[in-house]
XYZ file of C-alpha atoms in Angstrom:
161
model
C 65.370 -181.934 -126.858
C 66.588 -182.768 -130.354
C 64.961 -185.854 -131.873
C 64.433 -187.329 -135.335
C 60.771 -187.880 -134.500
C 57.940 -185.430 -134.959
C 55.207 -185.367 -132.318
C 52.758 -187.101 -134.676
C 55.291 -189.911 -135.323
C 54.708 -191.188 -131.795
C 51.128 -192.087 -132.708
C 51.515 -193.565 -136.218
C 49.791 -196.923 -136.537
C 48.396 -197.007 -133.003
C 44.802 -197.876 -132.194
C 42.832 -195.477 -129.934
C 43.700 -197.307 -126.674
C 47.389 -197.456 -127.577
C 47.388 -193.782 -128.597
C 45.791 -192.818 -125.266
C 48.550 -194.676 -123.399
C 51.301 -192.934 -125.394
C 49.703 -189.487 -124.998
C 49.264 -189.784 -121.230
C 52.017 -187.658 -119.670
C 50.991 -187.716 -116.005
C 51.171 -190.387 -113.373
C 52.020 -194.070 -113.473
C 50.598 -196.407 -116.063
C 50.223 -200.163 -116.188
C 50.035 -201.641 -119.685
C 48.684 -205.174 -119.845
C 48.095 -206.878 -123.171
C 48.626 -210.210 -124.879
C 51.587 -211.364 -126.935
C 51.983 -209.594 -130.260
C 49.560 -206.816 -129.358
C 52.078 -203.965 -129.559
C 52.963 -203.522 -125.857
C 56.635 -202.910 -126.579
C 55.834 -200.283 -129.229
C 53.336 -198.548 -126.929
C 55.730 -198.470 -123.970
C 58.639 -197.395 -126.151
C 56.679 -194.544 -127.687
C 55.205 -193.496 -124.338
C 58.629 -193.329 -122.694
C 60.140 -191.459 -125.653
C 57.176 -189.072 -125.636
C 57.601 -188.474 -121.895
C 61.286 -187.659 -122.368
C 60.586 -185.402 -125.345
C 58.026 -183.578 -123.188
C 60.581 -182.774 -120.497
C 60.286 -185.718 -118.118
C 63.764 -186.626 -116.860
C 64.679 -190.205 -117.857
C 65.896 -190.884 -114.292
C 62.310 -190.329 -113.133
C 60.940 -193.061 -115.408
C 60.629 -196.650 -114.183
C 59.807 -199.335 -116.753
C 59.616 -202.941 -115.550
C 59.560 -205.931 -117.876
C 59.645 -209.673 -117.384
C 62.747 -210.363 -119.475
C 66.133 -208.740 -119.977
C 65.614 -209.189 -123.729
C 62.441 -207.057 -123.671
C 64.128 -204.365 -121.574
C 67.167 -204.192 -123.879
C 64.966 -204.083 -126.972
C 62.921 -201.217 -125.532
C 66.008 -199.315 -124.412
C 67.546 -199.656 -127.896
C 64.369 -198.389 -129.564
C 64.135 -195.472 -127.137
C 67.819 -194.636 -127.706
C 67.148 -194.390 -131.457
C 64.567 -191.699 -130.710
C 66.010 -189.725 -127.778
C 69.688 -190.678 -127.889
C 71.860 -193.145 -125.994
C 72.694 -190.753 -123.127
C 69.028 -190.199 -122.277
C 68.095 -193.869 -122.665
C 70.952 -194.901 -120.373
C 69.432 -192.859 -117.525
C 66.134 -194.803 -117.562
C 65.259 -197.150 -114.717
C 64.406 -199.993 -117.056
C 64.776 -203.732 -116.701
C 63.327 -206.766 -115.002
C 61.954 -206.525 -111.483
C 65.093 -208.231 -110.206
C 67.627 -206.164 -112.157
C 66.048 -202.804 -111.327
C 65.717 -203.521 -107.628
C 69.227 -204.979 -107.450
C 70.422 -201.694 -109.009
C 68.504 -199.710 -106.388
C 69.912 -201.842 -103.557
C 73.461 -201.444 -104.853
C 73.036 -197.672 -105.146
C 71.554 -197.409 -101.645
C 73.782 -200.094 -100.051
C 75.619 -197.670 -97.735
C 72.293 -196.637 -96.171
C 71.799 -200.313 -95.275
C 75.352 -200.708 -93.967
C 76.172 -202.918 -96.952
C 78.947 -202.736 -99.499
C 77.668 -202.088 -103.017
C 79.581 -205.084 -104.409
C 77.615 -207.672 -102.410
C 76.599 -210.943 -104.067
C 73.017 -212.003 -104.679
C 72.548 -215.752 -104.371
C 70.004 -217.649 -106.413
C 68.302 -220.769 -105.038
C 71.024 -223.114 -106.354
C 73.753 -220.981 -104.727
C 71.829 -220.946 -101.445
C 71.277 -224.707 -101.495
C 74.972 -225.346 -102.159
C 76.037 -223.020 -99.337
C 73.594 -224.634 -96.890
C 74.956 -228.090 -97.766
C 78.504 -226.887 -97.051
C 77.477 -225.300 -93.735
C 75.575 -228.410 -92.604
C 78.616 -230.545 -93.446
C 81.083 -228.152 -91.729
C 78.922 -228.066 -88.609
C 78.748 -231.888 -88.675
C 74.945 -231.825 -88.586
C 72.726 -234.682 -89.737
C 72.156 -233.903 -93.435
C 68.961 -236.021 -93.401
C 67.456 -233.831 -90.698
C 68.972 -230.546 -91.877
C 68.189 -230.634 -95.590
C 68.791 -227.477 -97.619
C 65.018 -227.011 -97.957
C 64.440 -227.361 -94.186
C 67.247 -224.943 -93.309
C 66.179 -222.488 -96.002
C 62.587 -222.518 -94.692
C 63.848 -221.932 -91.150
C 65.949 -218.973 -92.310
C 63.003 -217.545 -94.294
C 60.704 -217.815 -91.276
C 63.301 -216.073 -89.103
C 63.669 -213.250 -91.647
C 59.892 -212.875 -91.863
C 59.784 -212.522 -88.072
C 62.694 -210.020 -88.224
C 64.882 -212.339 -86.158
C 68.533 -211.446 -86.745
C 71.440 -213.912 -86.762
C 72.489 -212.573 -83.333
């Protein structure tokens, strides 16, 4: 792989623990550290180092808490390994990565890949409309009550049928 970085560039300015994380080429790794401690740099350099050592980007999963962090890391990695390689990474928030997986595998679940994911506000609004359309007592069937009932049913694997 062609890169503007030399192998030693991956380790410039890292402390021994950070360098060990970047050098590790086998198995999963969890990096936990406080704000401003260099997590993004360590993860960026580790991922770039993995790719430069022959690991396919599509085999790398990097989860972050914010879209901003994921985009920043992907941009930094793209500067090292190129946009095409960086684009193949499984990188993002827990929600975005798993939504991507579900969309890709939707046919295996008998779903269309263009399904909509509702957040709690969407769900509450829909439940209110359904309760009204079914002419149910909206004091008894509050969105929270109905949502809890649905969640319990899903947890017990009870289908709508």
